[in-house]
Amino acid sequence: MACTKFLTLNNGEKMPVIGIGTWQASDEEIETAIDVALSAGYRHIDTAPVYGNEKAIGRVLKRWLDAGKVKREDLYIVTKLPPIANRPHEVEPTIKQSLADLQLDYVDMYLVHTPFTLFINPDGSFQFDDEGRVKVDKSTDHAAIWAEMEKLVENGLAKSIGVSNFSKEQVARLLKNCKIRPATNQIEHHVYLQQRDLVDFCKAENIAITAYSPLGSKGIAKFNAAAGVERDLPDLMDIPEVKQIAEAHKKTPAQVLLRWIIDTGVVAIPKSTNEARLKQNLDVFDFQLSAEEVAKLCALDKNIRICDFSFFRGVEQHPEFTFKNQFTN
Ligand code: A2P
């Protein structure tokens, strides 16, 4: 079942409303998963240099394109300018590295991954201060970075450009200075973190929302633990209201969570490396939620941010970091 539903962006480009998220998947896992995903009908793939899997994704894409199993114009590939390269002079060389790794001439969407910037050592490792906190580069200038992002559209390296993890104020500031408006803001968005104010603002400004962690990103627990962050995370697929709606439609909780997102005009990029779950996440177009069910799901909002970047201990020192909570300091 191919994803044949698209959201038309503010530049006329069409983005498939379901994509595959690829964070926290090893090279081996991702090569198999992308192969399965393309066979299942996924055309939208979301990656980033910080996920460390662009080369593996590029190998699968090359195989599919060379074999004529898919046309480049039917793929929708998203990658991002990482926080370690969030500086104007690094925009072009960084996308060129991603393109080389993905074995592509252009990406469909290039995003500023985070509003903050981190320092790295020449060997690529993060810089830390004496207290073990990541060193932040406070000179981040969104307007100057954005001017370089705009050149990527002009020179054909990216069809669309956007941002990720930007707050309403950060998007509003960008809009004052831009020639090309961001096409999307990719943010954490699910029933427990609906960010209505930000979502409504972006929609009113004709900036599409892409929802990451739409299923609650259970895999982040491992990542947090490795960084010494101790935190219990909610299981969105175990929420009684979600389970009850799923049962009523003979669908799974994950499918209900995804359907709620796309029904509200938002793009979702669930991550899975499991064949059955990958297929399940795309099989969300044969049922509809009632207005009452949508309202029930909207009422679940608890402002619980799962991806709060607490795994970058010290990131809260950056002036553009806006996700401060009890786990980040
Ligand atoms: P797996 O890759 O083993 O399927 P998110 O997209 O919110 O980051 O969530 C991804 C997490 O949810 C991963 O741990 C993934 O595990 C799991 N997951 C993805 N799809 C489903 C599904 N349909 N049902 C249950 N868990 C899922």
mmCIF file of C-alpha atoms and ligand atoms in Angstrom:
data_model
loop_
_atom_site.group_PDB
_atom_site.id
_atom_site.type_symbol
_atom_site.label_atom_id
_atom_site.label_comp_id
_atom_site.label_asym_id
_atom_site.label_seq_id
_atom_site.Cartn_x
_atom_site.Cartn_y
_atom_site.Cartn_z
ATOM 1 C CA MET A 1 0.000 0.000 0.000
ATOM 2 C CA ALA A 2 1.834 3.109 -1.237
ATOM 3 C CA CYS A 3 1.574 6.453 0.510
ATOM 4 C CA THR A 4 -0.465 8.374 -2.035
ATOM 5 C CA LYS A 5 -1.485 11.235 0.258
ATOM 6 C CA PHE A 6 0.510 14.434 0.041
ATOM 7 C CA LEU A 7 0.621 17.790 1.741
ATOM 8 C CA THR A 8 1.222 20.695 -0.625
ATOM 9 C CA LEU A 9 3.888 22.988 0.799
ATOM 10 C CA ASN A 10 4.028 26.789 0.551
ATOM 11 C CA ASN A 11 6.281 26.494 -2.523
ATOM 12 C CA GLY A 12 3.970 24.066 -4.355
ATOM 13 C CA GLU A 13 6.117 20.986 -3.641
ATOM 14 C CA LYS A 14 4.220 17.916 -2.450
ATOM 15 C CA MET A 15 5.347 16.001 0.625
ATOM 16 C CA PRO A 16 4.021 12.471 1.369
ATOM 17 C CA VAL A 17 2.098 12.711 4.664
ATOM 18 C CA ILE A 18 3.760 9.579 6.060
ATOM 19 C CA GLY A 19 7.520 9.143 5.955
ATOM 20 C CA ILE A 20 9.914 6.770 7.629
ATOM 21 C CA GLY A 21 11.939 8.173 10.522
ATOM 22 C CA THR A 22 15.435 6.716 10.805
ATOM 23 C CA TRP A 23 16.910 7.930 14.102
ATOM 24 C CA GLN A 24 18.430 5.230 16.314
ATOM 25 C CA ALA A 25 18.832 2.551 13.719
ATOM 26 C CA SER A 26 22.154 0.878 12.935
ATOM 27 C CA ASP A 27 23.505 0.741 9.369
ATOM 28 C CA GLU A 28 22.514 -2.895 9.045
ATOM 29 C CA GLU A 29 19.020 -2.348 10.444
ATOM 30 C CA ILE A 30 18.436 0.698 8.300
ATOM 31 C CA GLU A 31 19.558 -0.908 5.033
ATOM 32 C CA THR A 32 17.018 -3.675 5.517
ATOM 33 C CA ALA A 33 14.347 -1.299 6.809
ATOM 34 C CA ILE A 34 14.667 1.143 3.887
ATOM 35 C CA ASP A 35 14.495 -1.734 1.437
ATOM 36 C CA VAL A 36 11.334 -3.040 3.134
ATOM 37 C CA ALA A 37 9.899 0.470 3.410
ATOM 38 C CA LEU A 38 10.365 1.190 -0.305
ATOM 39 C CA SER A 39 8.778 -2.167 -1.168
ATOM 40 C CA ALA A 40 5.873 -1.357 1.144
ATOM 41 C CA GLY A 41 5.295 1.973 -0.631
ATOM 42 C CA TYR A 42 7.127 4.523 1.512
ATOM 43 C CA ARG A 43 8.649 7.277 -0.612
ATOM 44 C CA HIS A 44 9.420 9.834 2.105
ATOM 45 C CA ILE A 45 12.591 9.116 4.097
ATOM 46 C CA ASP A 46 13.727 11.361 6.946
ATOM 47 C CA THR A 47 17.388 11.250 7.929
ATOM 48 C CA ALA A 48 20.163 13.491 9.294
ATOM 49 C CA PRO A 49 23.949 13.342 9.575
ATOM 50 C CA VAL A 50 23.615 12.965 13.356
ATOM 51 C CA TYR A 51 21.717 9.699 12.869
ATOM 52 C CA GLY A 52 24.873 8.326 11.228
ATOM 53 C CA ASN A 53 22.980 6.399 8.553
ATOM 54 C CA GLU A 54 23.038 8.556 5.411
ATOM 55 C CA LYS A 55 25.607 6.300 3.704
ATOM 56 C CA ALA A 56 23.523 3.183 4.388
ATOM 57 C CA ILE A 57 20.376 4.903 3.102
ATOM 58 C CA GLY A 58 22.318 6.118 0.061
ATOM 59 C CA ARG A 59 23.351 2.550 -0.796
ATOM 60 C CA VAL A 60 19.724 1.374 -0.818
ATOM 61 C CA LEU A 61 18.545 4.391 -2.820
ATOM 62 C CA LYS A 62 21.260 3.805 -5.407
ATOM 63 C CA ARG A 63 20.250 0.168 -5.791
ATOM 64 C CA TRP A 64 16.585 1.117 -6.296
ATOM 65 C CA LEU A 65 17.332 3.995 -8.668
ATOM 66 C CA ASP A 66 19.901 2.048 -10.735
ATOM 67 C CA ALA A 67 17.488 -0.878 -11.067
ATOM 68 C CA GLY A 68 14.750 1.514 -12.241
ATOM 69 C CA LYS A 69 12.491 0.343 -9.383
ATOM 70 C CA VAL A 70 11.787 3.937 -8.391
ATOM 71 C CA LYS A 71 12.228 7.308 -10.077
ATOM 72 C CA ARG A 72 14.121 10.053 -8.276
ATOM 73 C CA GLU A 73 11.171 12.436 -8.651
ATOM 74 C CA ASP A 74 8.963 9.962 -6.791
ATOM 75 C CA LEU A 75 11.239 9.919 -3.753
ATOM 76 C CA TYR A 76 11.026 12.507 -0.985
ATOM 77 C CA ILE A 77 14.329 12.689 0.889
ATOM 78 C CA VAL A 78 14.816 14.918 3.915
ATOM 79 C CA THR A 79 18.108 15.567 5.687
ATOM 80 C CA LYS A 80 19.404 18.235 8.036
ATOM 81 C CA LEU A 81 22.141 20.721 8.898
ATOM 82 C CA PRO A 82 23.481 19.292 12.174
ATOM 83 C CA PRO A 83 23.931 21.340 15.365
ATOM 84 C CA ILE A 84 27.716 20.973 15.066
ATOM 85 C CA ALA A 85 27.619 22.794 11.698
ATOM 86 C CA ASN A 86 24.977 25.393 12.479
ATOM 87 C CA ARG A 87 27.003 28.259 11.031
ATOM 88 C CA PRO A 88 26.582 30.109 7.714
ATOM 89 C CA HIS A 89 29.899 29.034 6.163
ATOM 90 C CA GLU A 90 29.165 25.365 6.943
ATOM 91 C CA VAL A 91 25.784 25.135 5.211
ATOM 92 C CA GLU A 92 26.937 24.401 1.670
ATOM 93 C CA PRO A 93 29.822 22.015 2.463
ATOM 94 C CA THR A 94 27.594 20.134 4.900
ATOM 95 C CA ILE A 95 24.730 19.540 2.474
ATOM 96 C CA LYS A 96 27.283 18.515 -0.157
ATOM 97 C CA GLN A 97 28.636 15.868 2.228
ATOM 98 C CA SER A 98 25.077 14.606 2.868
ATOM 99 C CA LEU A 99 24.402 14.487 -0.871
ATOM 100 C CA ALA A 100 27.628 12.521 -1.439
ATOM 101 C CA ASP A 101 26.666 10.081 1.332
ATOM 102 C CA LEU A 102 23.088 9.736 0.066
ATOM 103 C CA GLN A 103 24.404 9.449 -3.527
ATOM 104 C CA LEU A 104 21.930 12.098 -4.666
ATOM 105 C CA ASP A 105 22.183 15.365 -6.626
ATOM 106 C CA TYR A 106 19.595 17.139 -4.489
ATOM 107 C CA VAL A 107 17.419 16.592 -1.444
ATOM 108 C CA ASP A 108 13.727 17.356 -1.373
ATOM 109 C CA MET A 109 13.955 19.093 1.991
ATOM 110 C CA TYR A 110 16.922 20.442 3.939
ATOM 111 C CA LEU A 111 16.284 21.461 7.537
ATOM 112 C CA VAL A 112 18.191 23.427 10.152
ATOM 113 C CA HIS A 113 18.187 20.551 12.653
ATOM 114 C CA THR A 114 18.270 22.589 15.868
ATOM 115 C CA PRO A 115 18.157 26.279 16.784
ATOM 116 C CA PHE A 116 21.338 25.845 18.871
ATOM 117 C CA THR A 117 24.955 25.160 17.911
ATOM 118 C CA LEU A 118 27.565 22.892 19.527
ATOM 119 C CA PHE A 119 31.371 22.870 19.309
ATOM 120 C CA ILE A 120 33.268 19.759 18.214
ATOM 121 C CA ASN A 121 36.936 18.762 18.275
ATOM 122 C CA PRO A 122 38.889 18.202 15.028
ATOM 123 C CA ASP A 123 38.190 14.454 15.396
ATOM 124 C CA GLY A 124 34.431 15.090 15.367
ATOM 125 C CA SER A 125 33.837 14.419 19.085
ATOM 126 C CA PHE A 126 31.864 16.922 21.153
ATOM 127 C CA GLN A 127 33.765 19.484 23.195
ATOM 128 C CA PHE A 128 33.035 19.404 26.931
ATOM 129 C CA ASP A 129 33.827 21.870 29.710
ATOM 130 C CA ASP A 130 35.488 20.916 33.022
ATOM 131 C CA GLU A 131 32.119 19.882 34.441
ATOM 132 C CA GLY A 132 31.381 17.528 31.555
ATOM 133 C CA ARG A 133 28.840 19.780 29.900
ATOM 134 C CA VAL A 134 28.752 20.158 26.102
ATOM 135 C CA LYS A 135 30.340 23.394 24.905
ATOM 136 C CA VAL A 136 27.767 25.529 23.141
ATOM 137 C CA ASP A 137 28.570 28.060 20.439
ATOM 138 C CA LYS A 138 26.533 31.086 21.458
ATOM 139 C CA SER A 139 27.261 32.983 18.238
ATOM 140 C CA THR A 140 24.353 31.246 16.407
ATOM 141 C CA ASP A 141 22.778 33.636 13.902
ATOM 142 C CA HIS A 142 19.610 32.171 12.395
ATOM 143 C CA ALA A 143 19.166 34.924 9.802
ATOM 144 C CA ALA A 144 22.713 34.465 8.479
ATOM 145 C CA ILE A 145 22.336 30.664 8.374
ATOM 146 C CA TRP A 146 18.988 31.043 6.618
ATOM 147 C CA ALA A 147 20.487 33.261 3.897
ATOM 148 C CA GLU A 148 22.849 30.358 3.093
ATOM 149 C CA MET A 149 19.953 27.874 3.213
ATOM 150 C CA GLU A 150 18.145 29.995 0.614
ATOM 151 C CA LYS A 151 21.141 29.691 -1.720
ATOM 152 C CA LEU A 152 20.694 25.889 -1.668
ATOM 153 C CA VAL A 153 17.295 26.301 -3.305
ATOM 154 C CA GLU A 154 18.682 28.809 -5.781
ATOM 155 C CA ASN A 155 21.545 26.471 -6.767
ATOM 156 C CA GLY A 156 19.375 23.335 -6.897
ATOM 157 C CA LEU A 157 20.844 21.392 -3.979
ATOM 158 C CA ALA A 158 17.512 21.421 -2.077
ATOM 159 C CA LYS A 159 13.980 21.692 -3.449
ATOM 160 C CA SER A 160 12.657 23.046 -0.157
ATOM 161 C CA ILE A 161 14.180 24.328 3.055
ATOM 162 C CA GLY A 162 12.858 24.377 6.574
ATOM 163 C CA VAL A 163 13.668 24.254 10.250
ATOM 164 C CA SER A 164 13.360 21.762 13.076
ATOM 165 C CA ASN A 165 12.894 22.204 16.815
ATOM 166 C CA PHE A 166 12.197 25.922 16.323
ATOM 167 C CA SER A 167 9.875 27.737 18.726
ATOM 168 C CA LYS A 168 7.143 30.110 17.626
ATOM 169 C CA GLU A 169 9.378 33.105 18.442
ATOM 170 C CA GLN A 170 12.296 31.643 16.477
ATOM 171 C CA VAL A 171 10.099 30.979 13.426
ATOM 172 C CA ALA A 172 8.569 34.464 13.671
ATOM 173 C CA ARG A 173 12.037 36.033 13.802
ATOM 174 C CA LEU A 174 13.110 34.052 10.724
ATOM 175 C CA LEU A 175 10.031 35.151 8.797
ATOM 176 C CA LYS A 176 10.979 38.810 9.300
ATOM 177 C CA ASN A 177 14.293 38.344 7.511
ATOM 178 C CA CYS A 178 13.722 35.649 4.898
ATOM 179 C CA LYS A 179 13.405 35.697 1.112
ATOM 180 C CA ILE A 180 12.242 32.065 1.065
ATOM 181 C CA ARG A 181 9.829 31.091 3.820
ATOM 182 C CA PRO A 182 10.532 27.843 5.655
ATOM 183 C CA ALA A 183 8.388 25.097 4.103
ATOM 184 C CA THR A 184 8.159 23.083 7.318
ATOM 185 C CA ASN A 185 9.008 23.111 11.000
ATOM 186 C CA GLN A 186 9.767 19.554 12.095
ATOM 187 C CA ILE A 187 8.893 19.250 15.769
ATOM 188 C CA GLU A 188 8.039 16.675 18.395
ATOM 189 C CA HIS A 189 4.284 16.311 18.097
ATOM 190 C CA HIS A 190 2.022 13.610 19.518
ATOM 191 C CA VAL A 191 -1.016 13.345 21.777
ATOM 192 C CA TYR A 192 1.030 14.105 24.920
ATOM 193 C CA LEU A 193 2.904 17.061 23.362
ATOM 194 C CA GLN A 194 0.553 18.797 20.969
ATOM 195 C CA GLN A 195 2.212 22.264 21.012
ATOM 196 C CA ARG A 196 -1.043 23.822 19.807
ATOM 197 C CA ASP A 197 0.215 27.403 19.930
ATOM 198 C CA LEU A 198 3.252 26.603 17.770
ATOM 199 C CA VAL A 199 1.295 24.323 15.405
ATOM 200 C CA ASP A 200 -1.482 26.883 14.893
ATOM 201 C CA PHE A 201 1.030 29.686 14.332
ATOM 202 C CA CYS A 202 2.963 27.699 11.712
ATOM 203 C CA LYS A 203 -0.223 26.626 9.951
ATOM 204 C CA ALA A 204 -1.461 30.232 9.857
ATOM 205 C CA GLU A 205 1.885 31.185 8.297
ATOM 206 C CA ASN A 206 1.527 28.357 5.754
ATOM 207 C CA ILE A 207 4.451 26.437 7.235
ATOM 208 C CA ALA A 208 3.733 22.703 7.334
ATOM 209 C CA ILE A 209 4.315 20.817 10.556
ATOM 210 C CA THR A 210 6.209 17.543 10.406
ATOM 211 C CA ALA A 211 5.687 15.452 13.540
ATOM 212 C CA TYR A 212 8.689 13.558 14.828
ATOM 213 C CA SER A 213 8.333 11.009 17.651
ATOM 214 C CA PRO A 214 4.673 10.594 16.623
ATOM 215 C CA LEU A 215 4.547 7.292 18.528
ATOM 216 C CA GLY A 216 6.412 8.553 21.579
ATOM 217 C CA SER A 217 9.929 7.529 20.570
ATOM 218 C CA LYS A 218 10.323 4.602 22.959
ATOM 219 C CA GLY A 219 13.817 4.015 21.602
ATOM 220 C CA ILE A 220 15.071 7.221 23.203
ATOM 221 C CA ALA A 221 15.284 5.472 26.602
ATOM 222 C CA LYS A 222 18.491 3.718 25.545
ATOM 223 C CA PHE A 223 19.951 6.990 24.306
ATOM 224 C CA ASN A 224 19.042 8.786 27.540
ATOM 225 C CA ALA A 225 20.488 5.979 29.671
ATOM 226 C CA ALA A 226 23.800 6.130 27.785
ATOM 227 C CA ALA A 227 23.979 9.859 28.599
ATOM 228 C CA GLY A 228 23.148 9.224 32.267
ATOM 229 C CA VAL A 229 19.621 10.669 32.039
ATOM 230 C CA GLU A 230 17.240 8.738 34.272
ATOM 231 C CA ARG A 231 13.696 9.245 33.204
ATOM 232 C CA ASP A 232 10.495 7.248 32.944
ATOM 233 C CA LEU A 233 8.827 7.760 29.589
ATOM 234 C CA PRO A 234 5.128 7.389 28.896
ATOM 235 C CA ASP A 235 3.917 4.683 26.520
ATOM 236 C CA LEU A 236 1.538 6.440 24.127
ATOM 237 C CA MET A 237 0.377 3.115 22.742
ATOM 238 C CA ASP A 238 -0.831 2.132 26.206
ATOM 239 C CA ILE A 239 -3.115 5.131 26.806
ATOM 240 C CA PRO A 240 -6.629 3.739 27.547
ATOM 241 C CA GLU A 241 -8.407 6.255 25.261
ATOM 242 C CA VAL A 242 -6.042 5.426 22.385
ATOM 243 C CA LYS A 243 -6.489 1.680 22.924
ATOM 244 C CA GLN A 244 -10.264 2.032 23.093
ATOM 245 C CA ILE A 245 -10.427 3.999 19.819
ATOM 246 C CA ALA A 246 -8.094 1.456 18.201
ATOM 247 C CA GLU A 247 -10.335 -1.424 19.235
ATOM 248 C CA ALA A 248 -13.409 0.358 17.878
ATOM 249 C CA HIS A 249 -11.782 0.611 14.429
ATOM 250 C CA LYS A 250 -9.999 -2.754 14.553
ATOM 251 C CA LYS A 251 -6.711 -0.897 14.151
ATOM 252 C CA THR A 252 -3.655 -0.677 16.428
ATOM 253 C CA PRO A 253 -2.938 2.163 18.892
ATOM 254 C CA ALA A 254 -0.026 3.229 16.663
ATOM 255 C CA GLN A 255 -2.358 3.559 13.678
ATOM 256 C CA VAL A 256 -4.763 5.697 15.714
ATOM 257 C CA LEU A 257 -1.918 7.975 16.865
ATOM 258 C CA LEU A 258 -0.766 8.407 13.263
ATOM 259 C CA ARG A 259 -4.254 8.902 11.838
ATOM 260 C CA TRP A 260 -4.931 11.634 14.409
ATOM 261 C CA ILE A 261 -1.772 13.452 13.272
ATOM 262 C CA ILE A 262 -2.495 13.309 9.554
ATOM 263 C CA ASP A 263 -6.175 14.161 10.089
ATOM 264 C CA THR A 264 -5.052 17.421 11.673
ATOM 265 C CA GLY A 265 -3.088 18.325 8.534
ATOM 266 C CA VAL A 266 0.321 17.333 9.890
ATOM 267 C CA VAL A 267 2.962 15.069 8.310
ATOM 268 C CA ALA A 268 4.184 12.129 10.457
ATOM 269 C CA ILE A 269 7.520 10.303 10.304
ATOM 270 C CA PRO A 270 7.214 7.205 12.524
ATOM 271 C CA LYS A 271 10.432 5.254 12.904
ATOM 272 C CA SER A 272 10.453 1.508 12.648
ATOM 273 C CA THR A 273 12.944 -1.096 11.522
ATOM 274 C CA ASN A 274 10.437 -3.915 11.903
ATOM 275 C CA GLU A 275 8.747 -5.097 8.696
ATOM 276 C CA ALA A 276 5.280 -5.672 10.141
ATOM 277 C CA ARG A 277 5.260 -2.356 12.040
ATOM 278 C CA LEU A 278 6.616 -0.446 9.045
ATOM 279 C CA LYS A 279 3.740 -1.753 6.952
ATOM 280 C CA GLN A 280 1.247 -1.106 9.729
ATOM 281 C CA ASN A 281 2.337 2.532 10.024
ATOM 282 C CA LEU A 282 1.557 3.112 6.359
ATOM 283 C CA ASP A 283 -1.774 1.321 6.551
ATOM 284 C CA VAL A 284 -3.699 4.222 8.063
ATOM 285 C CA PHE A 285 -5.812 5.379 5.141
ATOM 286 C CA ASP A 286 -8.699 2.906 5.348
ATOM 287 C CA PHE A 287 -10.424 4.275 8.439
ATOM 288 C CA GLN A 288 -11.512 7.622 9.767
ATOM 289 C CA LEU A 289 -11.700 9.062 13.263
ATOM 290 C CA SER A 290 -14.981 10.673 14.275
ATOM 291 C CA ALA A 291 -15.032 14.278 15.473
ATOM 292 C CA GLU A 292 -15.680 12.948 18.971
ATOM 293 C CA GLU A 293 -12.637 10.664 18.817
ATOM 294 C CA VAL A 294 -10.447 13.495 17.532
ATOM 295 C CA ALA A 295 -11.645 15.662 20.423
ATOM 296 C CA LYS A 296 -10.879 12.842 22.891
ATOM 297 C CA LEU A 297 -7.335 12.588 21.541
ATOM 298 C CA CYS A 298 -6.861 16.373 21.560
ATOM 299 C CA ALA A 299 -7.866 16.374 25.246
ATOM 300 C CA LEU A 300 -4.926 14.084 26.118
ATOM 301 C CA ASP A 301 -2.315 16.847 25.836
ATOM 302 C CA LYS A 302 0.022 16.857 28.871
ATOM 303 C CA ASN A 303 2.947 18.938 27.617
ATOM 304 C CA ILE A 304 5.319 15.972 28.029
ATOM 305 C CA ARG A 305 8.387 16.499 25.870
ATOM 306 C CA ILE A 306 10.187 13.230 25.244
ATOM 307 C CA CYS A 307 13.073 14.489 23.082
ATOM 308 C CA ASP A 308 14.222 17.341 25.335
ATOM 309 C CA PHE A 309 17.936 17.099 24.394
ATOM 310 C CA SER A 310 18.859 16.382 28.017
ATOM 311 C CA PHE A 311 21.263 13.818 26.524
ATOM 312 C CA PHE A 312 23.377 16.876 25.539
ATOM 313 C CA ARG A 313 24.050 17.869 29.165
ATOM 314 C CA GLY A 314 24.803 21.600 29.185
ATOM 315 C CA VAL A 315 22.821 22.453 26.037
ATOM 316 C CA GLU A 316 20.535 24.647 28.153
ATOM 317 C CA GLN A 317 23.353 27.215 28.293
ATOM 318 C CA HIS A 318 22.715 28.083 24.656
ATOM 319 C CA PRO A 319 20.596 31.235 24.283
ATOM 320 C CA GLU A 320 18.474 29.639 21.526
ATOM 321 C CA PHE A 321 17.694 26.504 23.548
ATOM 322 C CA THR A 322 14.009 26.598 24.513
ATOM 323 C CA PHE A 323 13.240 23.096 25.837
ATOM 324 C CA LYS A 324 14.419 23.658 29.399
ATOM 325 C CA ASN A 325 12.799 21.258 31.896
ATOM 326 C CA GLN A 326 13.687 19.311 35.035
ATOM 327 C CA PHE A 327 15.891 16.915 33.028
ATOM 328 C CA THR A 328 17.999 19.482 31.168
ATOM 329 C CA ASN A 329 19.680 21.190 34.113
HETATM 330 P P1 A2P B 1 10.648 -0.662 16.084
HETATM 331 O O1 A2P B 1 11.658 0.060 15.218
HETATM 332 O O2 A2P B 1 11.201 -1.884 16.724
HETATM 333 O O3 A2P B 1 9.335 -0.895 15.361
HETATM 334 P P2 A2P B 1 8.777 7.233 17.083
HETATM 335 O O4 A2P B 1 8.506 7.143 15.633
HETATM 336 O O5 A2P B 1 7.768 7.963 17.866
HETATM 337 O O6 A2P B 1 10.185 7.699 17.353
HETATM 338 O O7 A2P B 1 8.674 5.750 17.682
HETATM 339 C C1 A2P B 1 9.523 4.775 17.262
HETATM 340 C C2 A2P B 1 9.490 3.656 18.277
HETATM 341 O O8 A2P B 1 8.216 2.991 18.258
HETATM 342 C C3 A2P B 1 10.505 2.624 17.970
HETATM 343 O O9 A2P B 1 10.959 2.081 19.201
HETATM 344 C C4 A2P B 1 9.741 1.577 17.156
HETATM 345 O O10 A2P B 1 10.302 0.305 17.345
HETATM 346 C C5 A2P B 1 8.356 1.656 17.766
HETATM 347 N N1 A2P B 1 7.276 1.457 16.787
HETATM 348 C C6 A2P B 1 7.214 1.901 15.526
HETATM 349 N N2 A2P B 1 6.052 1.574 14.934
HETATM 350 C C7 A2P B 1 5.344 0.887 15.862
HETATM 351 C C8 A2P B 1 4.067 0.268 15.881
HETATM 352 N N3 A2P B 1 3.288 0.300 14.804
HETATM 353 N N4 A2P B 1 3.672 -0.360 17.016
HETATM 354 C C9 A2P B 1 4.467 -0.419 18.097
HETATM 355 N N5 A2P B 1 5.690 0.171 18.164
HETATM 356 C C10 A2P B 1 6.138 0.805 17.057
#
